[in-house]
Tab-separated table of C-alpha atoms and ligand atoms in Angstrom:
chain	number	residue	atom	x	y	z
O	1	MET	CA	102.083	108.842	120.413
O	2	LEU	CA	100.648	105.275	120.712
O	3	LYS	CA	103.041	103.069	122.635
O	4	MET	CA	103.503	99.489	121.418
O	5	PRO	CA	106.034	98.075	124.107
O	6	HIS	CA	105.291	94.328	122.789
O	7	VAL	CA	105.209	94.658	119.132
O	8	ILE	CA	108.631	94.542	117.201
O	9	PRO	CA	108.967	98.013	115.751
O	10	SER	CA	109.749	96.461	112.119
O	11	TYR	CA	107.140	98.895	110.611
O	12	SER	CA	106.747	102.566	110.831
O	13	ARG	CA	103.118	103.185	111.356
O	14	PHE	CA	100.703	105.839	111.389
O	15	PRO	CA	99.155	106.581	114.850
O	16	VAL	CA	95.582	105.448	113.416
O	17	SER	CA	93.629	102.160	113.988
O	18	PHE	CA	90.603	101.325	112.136
O	19	VAL	CA	87.783	99.388	113.632
O	20	ARG	CA	85.327	98.862	110.878
O	21	GLY	CA	85.084	99.025	106.953
O	22	GLU	CA	82.574	98.901	104.353
O	23	GLY	CA	83.159	99.034	100.835
O	24	THR	CA	85.709	101.674	100.260
O	25	THR	CA	85.153	103.147	103.673
O	26	LEU	CA	86.906	102.741	106.772
O	27	TRP	CA	86.275	104.107	110.240
O	28	ASP	CA	88.781	104.528	112.883
O	29	ASP	CA	88.444	104.195	116.844
O	30	ASP	CA	86.956	107.999	117.066
O	31	GLY	CA	84.296	107.387	114.365
O	32	LYS	CA	86.125	109.426	111.728
O	33	SER	CA	85.628	107.714	108.223
O	34	TYR	CA	88.343	107.631	105.592
O	35	LEU	CA	88.481	106.588	101.904
O	36	ASP	CA	90.657	103.581	101.518
O	37	PHE	CA	92.579	104.062	98.424
O	38	LEU	CA	95.247	101.605	99.147
O	39	SER	CA	92.986	98.589	100.047
O	40	GLY	CA	95.345	97.123	102.627
O	41	ILE	CA	98.197	97.136	99.934
O	42	GLY	CA	96.078	95.521	97.289
O	43	VAL	CA	94.608	92.966	99.213
O	44	ASN	CA	91.224	94.271	99.795
O	45	ASN	CA	90.084	94.466	96.077
O	46	LEU	CA	86.561	93.812	96.584
O	47	GLY	CA	86.502	96.377	99.500
O	48	HIS	CA	85.919	95.855	103.112
O	49	ALA	CA	83.099	93.560	104.185
O	50	HIS	CA	82.132	92.229	100.747
O	51	PRO	CA	78.651	90.516	101.315
O	52	LYS	CA	79.773	87.308	99.120
O	53	VAL	CA	83.198	87.097	100.864
O	54	VAL	CA	81.920	87.414	104.241
O	55	ALA	CA	79.195	84.965	103.864
O	56	ALA	CA	81.430	82.297	102.327
O	57	ILE	CA	83.961	82.857	105.219
O	58	ARG	CA	81.046	82.759	108.162
O	59	GLU	CA	79.879	79.464	106.320
O	60	GLN	CA	83.150	77.720	106.052
O	61	ALA	CA	84.645	78.608	109.455
O	62	GLY	CA	81.436	77.197	110.906
O	63	ARG	CA	82.065	74.083	108.868
O	64	LEU	CA	85.743	73.321	108.531
O	65	MET	CA	88.568	75.411	108.809
O	66	HIS	CA	91.360	73.357	108.199
O	67	THR	CA	92.425	69.770	107.826
O	68	CYS	CA	95.788	69.723	106.232
O	69	ASN	CA	97.246	68.428	102.689
O	70	LEU	CA	97.894	64.949	103.880
O	71	TYR	CA	94.031	64.676	102.487
O	72	ARG	CA	92.159	65.797	99.734
O	73	ILE	CA	90.757	69.296	99.909
O	74	PRO	CA	87.679	69.590	97.420
O	75	LEU	CA	87.408	73.476	97.989
O	76	GLN	CA	91.199	73.679	97.018
O	77	GLU	CA	90.715	71.552	94.122
O	78	ALA	CA	87.807	73.783	92.906
O	79	LEU	CA	89.756	76.704	93.531
O	80	ALA	CA	92.754	75.622	91.519
O	81	GLU	CA	90.312	74.714	88.734
O	82	ALA	CA	88.946	78.325	88.975
O	83	LEU	CA	92.522	79.851	88.821
O	84	THR	CA	93.441	77.713	86.057
O	85	ALA	CA	90.640	78.664	83.944
O	86	SER	CA	91.677	82.300	84.329
O	87	CYS	CA	94.973	82.000	82.618
O	88	PHE	CA	97.589	79.911	80.877
O	89	ALA	CA	98.227	77.647	84.044
O	90	GLU	CA	97.010	73.915	84.347
O	91	GLN	CA	97.975	73.457	88.022
O	92	VAL	CA	98.449	75.284	91.140
O	93	PHE	CA	100.669	75.074	94.438
O	94	PHE	CA	98.943	76.831	97.345
O	95	CYS	CA	100.753	78.738	100.255
O	96	ASN	CA	100.061	81.641	102.607
O	97	SER	CA	101.897	84.884	101.325
O	98	GLY	CA	103.328	86.635	98.171
O	99	ALA	CA	106.850	85.750	99.488
O	100	GLU	CA	106.194	82.165	99.956
O	101	ALA	CA	104.715	82.034	96.448
O	102	ASN	CA	107.661	83.462	94.910
O	103	GLU	CA	109.897	80.999	96.939
O	104	ALA	CA	107.564	78.132	95.596
O	105	ALA	CA	108.432	79.402	91.930
O	106	ILE	CA	112.347	79.826	92.447
O	107	LYS	CA	112.311	76.539	93.994
O	108	LEU	CA	110.189	75.209	91.043
O	109	ALA	CA	112.460	76.773	88.236
O	110	ARG	CA	115.614	75.204	90.001
O	111	LYS	CA	113.934	71.796	90.202
O	112	THR	CA	112.649	71.917	86.606
O	113	MET	CA	116.455	72.419	85.595
O	114	PHE	CA	117.604	69.653	87.968
O	115	ASP	CA	115.173	67.388	86.627
O	116	ARG	CA	116.214	67.915	82.850
O	117	LYS	CA	119.771	66.970	84.133
O	118	GLN	CA	120.892	70.825	83.805
O	119	SER	CA	121.517	71.552	87.669
O	120	HIS	CA	124.099	73.883	86.502
O	121	ARG	CA	121.096	76.209	85.564
O	122	TYR	CA	120.118	77.551	88.968
O	123	GLU	CA	120.428	81.435	88.254
O	124	ILE	CA	117.307	83.504	88.322
O	125	ILE	CA	117.375	87.008	86.727
O	126	THR	CA	115.308	89.765	88.406
O	127	ALA	CA	115.064	93.466	87.619
O	128	ASN	CA	116.188	96.413	89.827
O	129	ASN	CA	113.696	97.975	92.102
O	130	GLY	CA	111.458	94.993	91.761
O	131	PHE	CA	109.963	93.579	95.015
O	132	HIS	CA	109.348	89.760	95.528
O	133	GLY	CA	109.132	89.388	99.304
O	134	ARG	CA	110.985	89.388	102.716
O	135	THR	CA	112.215	85.617	103.170
O	136	LEU	CA	115.929	84.991	102.421
O	137	ALA	CA	115.518	83.958	98.763
O	138	THR	CA	112.847	86.466	97.806
O	139	LEU	CA	114.765	89.506	99.360
O	140	THR	CA	117.641	88.343	97.384
O	141	ALA	CA	115.544	88.284	94.369
O	142	THR	CA	114.452	91.676	95.347
O	143	ALA	CA	117.148	93.844	93.911
O	144	GLN	CA	116.920	96.871	96.568
O	145	ASP	CA	119.653	97.513	99.020
O	146	LYS	CA	117.144	98.628	101.742
O	147	VAL	CA	115.536	95.150	101.403
O	148	GLN	CA	118.871	93.451	101.803
O	149	LYS	CA	121.133	95.405	103.903
O	150	GLY	CA	122.112	93.512	107.123
O	151	PHE	CA	120.975	90.036	106.085
O	152	ALA	CA	124.395	88.492	104.478
O	153	PRO	CA	125.020	86.053	103.523
O	154	LEU	CA	122.250	85.901	100.894
O	155	PRO	CA	121.668	82.949	99.025
O	156	THR	CA	123.674	82.637	95.601
O	157	GLY	CA	122.062	82.299	92.252
O	158	PHE	CA	120.493	85.699	91.790
O	159	LYS	CA	121.530	88.353	89.269
O	160	TYR	CA	119.874	91.802	88.467
O	161	VAL	CA	119.362	93.810	85.449
O	162	PRO	CA	117.514	97.234	84.972
O	163	TYR	CA	113.793	96.893	84.442
O	164	ASN	CA	112.246	97.342	80.952
O	165	ASN	CA	115.891	97.223	79.289
O	166	LEU	CA	116.013	94.004	76.881
O	167	PRO	CA	119.701	94.424	75.983
O	168	ALA	CA	120.781	94.276	79.422
O	169	MET	CA	118.515	91.246	79.909
O	170	GLU	CA	119.790	89.431	76.798
O	171	GLN	CA	123.464	90.275	78.042
O	172	ALA	CA	122.630	88.894	81.687
O	173	ILE	CA	121.531	85.475	80.176
O	174	GLY	CA	124.203	82.899	80.351
O	175	GLU	CA	124.844	79.212	80.962
O	176	HIS	CA	123.729	79.368	84.741
O	177	THR	CA	120.430	81.064	83.789
O	178	ALA	CA	117.561	79.014	84.943
O	179	ALA	CA	114.563	81.809	84.974
O	180	ILE	CA	113.615	85.392	84.452
O	181	LEU	CA	111.481	86.734	86.962
O	182	VAL	CA	109.872	90.216	86.683
O	183	GLU	CA	106.648	91.998	87.610
O	184	PRO	CA	104.434	92.817	84.642
O	185	ILE	CA	104.101	96.331	86.487
O	186	GLN	CA	106.580	97.146	89.284
O	187	GLY	CA	104.166	97.955	92.132
O	188	GLU	CA	106.360	98.784	95.044
O	189	SER	CA	108.809	101.001	93.320
O	190	GLY	CA	105.894	103.450	92.445
O	191	ILE	CA	103.962	101.731	89.534
O	192	VAL	CA	106.589	101.542	86.817
O	193	ILE	CA	105.064	100.182	83.734
O	194	PRO	CA	107.218	98.726	80.968
O	195	ASP	CA	107.021	99.139	77.212
O	196	PRO	CA	104.422	97.494	75.785
O	197	GLY	CA	107.055	95.157	73.742
O	198	TYR	CA	108.661	94.410	76.923
O	199	LEU	CA	107.042	91.192	77.953
O	200	PRO	CA	106.600	89.578	74.667
O	201	ALA	CA	110.209	90.015	74.056
O	202	LEU	CA	111.004	88.327	77.356
O	203	ARG	CA	108.875	85.593	76.292
O	204	ASP	CA	110.786	85.390	73.028
O	205	MET	CA	114.129	85.451	74.949
O	206	ALA	CA	113.183	82.806	77.185
O	207	ASP	CA	112.059	80.713	74.474
O	208	ARG	CA	115.392	81.099	72.597
O	209	HIS	CA	117.526	80.316	75.489
O	210	ASP	CA	114.951	77.583	76.779
O	211	LEU	CA	114.477	79.047	80.081
O	212	LEU	CA	111.641	79.742	82.252
O	213	LEU	CA	109.814	83.078	82.400
O	214	ILE	CA	108.042	83.975	85.678
O	215	TYR	CA	105.743	86.891	86.511
O	216	ASP	CA	105.153	87.949	89.927
O	217	GLU	CA	101.311	88.950	89.724
O	218	VAL	CA	101.072	89.303	93.593
O	219	GLN	CA	100.216	92.845	93.384
O	220	THR	CA	99.032	93.260	89.525
O	221	GLY	CA	96.747	90.380	89.589
O	222	MET	CA	93.090	89.324	90.633
O	223	GLY	CA	91.646	92.027	88.495
O	224	ARG	CA	93.561	94.908	89.629
O	225	SER	CA	94.921	96.035	86.172
O	226	GLY	CA	91.411	95.719	84.498
O	227	ARG	CA	92.348	92.087	83.105
O	228	PHE	CA	92.344	89.124	85.310
O	229	TRP	CA	95.970	89.116	85.276
O	230	CYS	CA	98.187	92.159	83.932
O	231	HIS	CA	100.072	90.367	81.570
O	232	GLN	CA	96.874	89.353	79.801
O	233	HIS	CA	97.065	92.949	78.423
O	234	HIS	CA	99.690	91.649	76.030
O	235	VAL	CA	99.750	89.219	73.242
O	236	GLY	CA	102.599	86.737	73.054
O	237	ALA	CA	103.676	87.228	76.755
O	238	VAL	CA	102.570	83.855	78.571
O	239	PRO	CA	104.677	83.006	81.463
O	240	ASP	CA	105.792	79.411	82.391
O	241	ILE	CA	105.186	80.276	86.020
O	242	MET	CA	103.107	82.977	87.755
O	243	THR	CA	102.751	83.921	91.468
O	244	SER	CA	99.600	85.293	93.113
O	245	ALA	CA	98.879	86.441	96.652
O	246	LYS	CA	97.365	89.760	98.172
O	247	ALA	CA	94.125	89.869	96.822
O	248	LEU	CA	93.467	86.218	96.159
O	249	ALA	CA	91.456	85.361	99.419
O	250	SER	CA	90.412	88.966	99.859
O	251	GLY	CA	92.301	89.109	103.417
O	252	ILE	CA	92.409	85.578	104.381
O	253	PRO	CA	96.219	85.125	103.955
O	254	MET	CA	96.845	82.847	100.610
O	255	GLY	CA	99.442	82.747	98.168
O	256	ALA	CA	99.360	80.530	95.127
O	257	CYS	CA	102.284	79.482	92.323
O	258	LEU	CA	100.671	78.639	89.066
O	259	THR	CA	102.356	76.786	86.071
O	260	THR	CA	101.917	74.161	83.310
O	261	ALA	CA	101.231	70.584	83.810
O	262	LYS	CA	104.509	69.898	82.615
O	263	ILE	CA	106.637	72.340	84.631
O	264	ALA	CA	104.297	71.088	87.754
O	265	THR	CA	106.009	67.408	87.462
O	266	ALA	CA	108.981	68.913	89.204
O	267	PHE	CA	107.065	69.167	92.360
O	268	SER	CA	106.403	65.625	92.629
O	269	ALA	CA	105.004	64.318	96.231
O	270	GLY	CA	107.280	65.546	99.096
O	271	ALA	CA	109.272	68.024	97.108
O	272	HIS	CA	107.600	71.046	98.394
O	273	GLY	CA	104.845	71.668	101.112
O	274	SER	CA	102.903	74.136	103.360
O	275	THR	CA	100.990	73.388	106.352
O	276	PHE	CA	98.135	75.893	105.858
O	277	GLY	CA	98.610	76.000	101.835
O	278	GLY	CA	94.910	76.138	100.510
O	279	ASN	CA	93.238	75.173	103.484
O	280	PRO	CA	89.293	75.045	103.319
O	281	LEU	CA	88.822	78.576	104.838
O	282	ALA	CA	91.249	80.457	102.845
O	283	SER	CA	90.066	78.156	99.473
O	284	ALA	CA	86.412	79.281	100.212
O	285	ALA	CA	87.395	83.032	100.529
O	286	ALA	CA	89.239	82.962	97.129
O	287	LEU	CA	86.358	81.179	95.387
O	288	ALA	CA	84.087	83.774	96.421
O	289	THR	CA	86.438	86.381	95.427
O	290	ILE	CA	87.116	84.893	91.901
O	291	ALA	CA	83.215	84.622	91.444
O	292	VAL	CA	82.682	88.359	92.120
O	293	ILE	CA	85.632	89.246	89.650
O	294	ASN	CA	84.425	86.804	86.905
O	295	GLY	CA	81.107	88.566	87.286
O	296	ASP	CA	79.271	90.234	84.227
O	297	GLY	CA	81.001	93.455	83.355
O	298	PHE	CA	83.123	93.513	86.330
O	299	LEU	CA	86.640	93.747	84.573
O	300	GLN	CA	85.135	96.206	81.966
O	301	SER	CA	84.161	98.402	85.031
O	302	VAL	CA	87.651	98.232	86.525
O	303	VAL	CA	88.894	99.483	83.045
O	304	GLU	CA	86.432	102.359	82.918
O	305	LYS	CA	87.030	103.561	86.384
O	306	GLY	CA	90.674	103.164	86.032
O	307	ASP	CA	90.615	105.371	82.929
O	308	TYR	CA	88.467	107.906	84.869
O	309	LEU	CA	90.889	107.949	87.995
O	310	LEU	CA	93.738	108.575	85.542
O	311	ALA	CA	92.019	111.232	83.835
O	312	GLY	CA	91.556	113.050	87.206
O	313	LEU	CA	95.066	112.477	88.053
O	314	LYS	CA	96.370	114.048	84.715
O	315	LYS	CA	94.071	116.987	85.412
O	316	ILE	CA	95.654	117.185	88.885
O	317	ALA	CA	99.090	117.127	87.311
O	318	ALA	CA	98.218	119.989	84.851
O	319	ASN	CA	97.557	122.086	87.773
O	320	HIS	CA	100.576	121.209	90.032
O	321	LYS	CA	104.140	121.576	88.745
O	322	MET	CA	105.331	119.419	91.338
O	323	VAL	CA	103.521	116.323	89.888
O	324	THR	CA	105.930	115.315	86.816
O	325	ASP	CA	104.256	112.194	85.861
O	326	VAL	CA	101.137	110.077	86.373
O	327	ARG	CA	101.079	106.292	85.631
O	328	GLY	CA	98.476	103.891	85.850
O	329	CYS	CA	96.843	100.707	84.481
O	330	GLY	CA	93.308	99.790	85.556
O	331	LEU	CA	92.898	100.866	89.170
O	332	LEU	CA	96.769	100.799	89.860
O	333	ALA	CA	98.014	104.310	89.811
O	334	GLY	CA	101.170	106.274	90.605
O	335	VAL	CA	101.572	109.875	91.071
O	336	GLN	CA	105.352	110.927	90.582
O	337	LEU	CA	106.263	114.015	92.434
O	338	ASN	CA	109.519	116.074	91.883
O	339	SER	CA	109.940	116.340	95.861
O	340	PRO	CA	109.277	113.936	98.891
O	341	ALA	CA	105.639	112.695	98.984
O	342	GLU	CA	105.516	111.449	102.444
O	343	GLU	CA	104.349	114.621	104.019
O	344	ALA	CA	101.614	114.643	101.217
O	345	VAL	CA	100.592	110.928	102.067
O	346	SER	CA	100.275	111.849	105.623
O	347	ILE	CA	98.172	114.988	105.277
O	348	CYS	CA	95.888	113.021	103.008
O	349	LEU	CA	95.413	110.549	105.821
O	350	SER	CA	94.463	113.311	108.233
O	351	ARG	CA	92.131	114.624	105.574
O	352	GLY	CA	90.528	111.191	105.182
O	353	LEU	CA	92.109	109.714	102.212
O	354	LEU	CA	94.428	106.454	102.426
O	355	VAL	CA	97.480	106.031	99.968
O	356	SER	CA	100.798	105.261	100.282
O	357	CYS	CA	104.262	106.931	99.401
O	358	GLN	CA	106.542	104.773	97.351
O	359	MET	CA	110.434	105.101	96.535
O	360	GLY	CA	110.224	108.420	98.608
O	361	THR	CA	108.508	110.669	95.819
O	362	VAL	CA	105.598	108.529	94.523
O	363	ILE	CA	101.914	108.585	95.834
O	364	ARG	CA	100.448	105.164	94.997
O	365	MET	CA	96.820	104.347	94.891
O	366	LEU	CA	95.189	100.765	95.070
O	367	PRO	CA	91.350	101.590	95.650
O	368	PRO	CA	89.085	98.646	95.851
O	369	LEU	CA	87.985	97.765	92.361
O	370	ILE	CA	84.263	98.129	93.746
O	371	VAL	CA	85.041	102.048	94.142
O	372	ASP	CA	82.695	104.229	92.494
O	373	GLN	CA	82.822	107.432	90.463
O	374	GLU	CA	81.906	109.689	93.501
O	375	GLU	CA	84.238	108.090	95.869
O	376	ILE	CA	86.861	108.723	93.121
O	377	ASP	CA	86.074	112.445	92.682
O	378	ARG	CA	86.299	112.758	96.594
O	379	ALA	CA	89.513	111.256	96.721
O	380	LEU	CA	90.816	113.468	93.726
O	381	ALA	CA	89.514	116.560	95.615
O	382	ILE	CA	91.510	115.463	98.634
O	383	LEU	CA	94.758	114.903	96.813
O	384	SER	CA	94.457	118.204	94.874
O	385	SER	CA	93.662	120.224	98.201
O	386	VAL	CA	96.560	118.411	99.922
O	387	LEU	CA	99.002	119.214	97.058
O	388	ASN	CA	97.607	123.049	96.882
O	389	ASP	CA	98.246	123.556	100.490
O	390	LEU	CA	101.690	121.604	100.566
O	391	PHE	CA	103.529	123.281	97.405
T	401	LIG	C1	103.621	92.292	98.358
T	401	LIG	C2	104.226	91.578	97.432
T	401	LIG	C3	105.147	90.414	97.676
T	401	LIG	C4	105.271	89.960	98.742
T	401	LIG	O1	104.035	89.577	99.248
T	401	LIG	P1	103.925	89.226	100.865
T	401	LIG	O2	102.496	88.390	101.039
T	401	LIG	O3	104.032	90.329	101.675
T	401	LIG	O4	104.977	88.066	101.240
T	401	LIG	C5	105.729	89.873	96.408
T	401	LIG	N1	105.814	90.461	95.259
T	401	LIG	C6	105.057	91.536	94.837
T	401	LIG	C7	105.005	92.170	93.628
T	401	LIG	C8	104.224	92.383	95.928
T	401	LIG	O5	103.737	93.432	95.817
């Protein structure tokens, strides 16, 4: 066992370390190669060492990495323009992680109500088994005991309902409600996909009650679902606020909170901030990332490869009784087992395939969006062999 005497043991880690990556392939320190079907948990959407991203980072690192938000940052302005061109939003606040992006969204919702002289409306309704981050506010937004346990007292102003349950949401809305915050697909809880009518109905509910609809697209965004943003699969489901991080800058830490110009007025000068947020290095990496995603046919190829992966997983499900469900959208996929999935995930790793275990019984796959068909075939073969041998 590798000893890590000086790292706080807040993660349970596999005893493997990678030293190099290219595309979908990673190499460990023994020279063994792996198919990376996790992408650093949905971060390396363009695969490892994408030449366009690497060139942008190299160039910018040698020119200017950081200046701070006391001054204008042209690359940040260009990035905000590119992001707003991809969706409903008109303005963007930049930070450094998914938790921080959600923290910004929560603060923005509360401040919007305060500015409307409705400061009694501070409550955010979130969904059970969602995931929104590990800061005090975002772990409170994360309705999972295992994330919250031991950190009381938690901030007040959060309420939880079952996901994909409209009557429960309608019932939870009250005089204190400021916003609804949900993921368009729940990623950490094992690729839980709501009914097609769920997001449009939430939009309608938010309009009827004059409250804000917030999507956490930290995991589902940046092309992962086959659209630039996952909620764009639905008509009439545009949010008021949306958060991004993970794949936003292809591995340089970056988060973003996107909204309309009207709502953005709540963050007037001094209301919120971040030292690193939107610095030139991260902005250059994100701009290069977006240019690739916006390339001709890129998102269509994600849809096609996602369909191919899902069809392959369904074939595996038909041949393996322990697989009770297969769920996916674009290159976001979950294989539901009727028994613990941890051992399967660890044997996959030993056979050269990176996937993750979610909620104990789900095998999650988040391959890079540049994955090819032959790599998908190889990953499916490894998964199938592991399930054969295990069950
Ligand atoms: C990963 C994730 C977060 C938290 O992001 P961090 O960068 O780890 O803070 C928030 N929401 C969702 C949906 C995520 O998948």
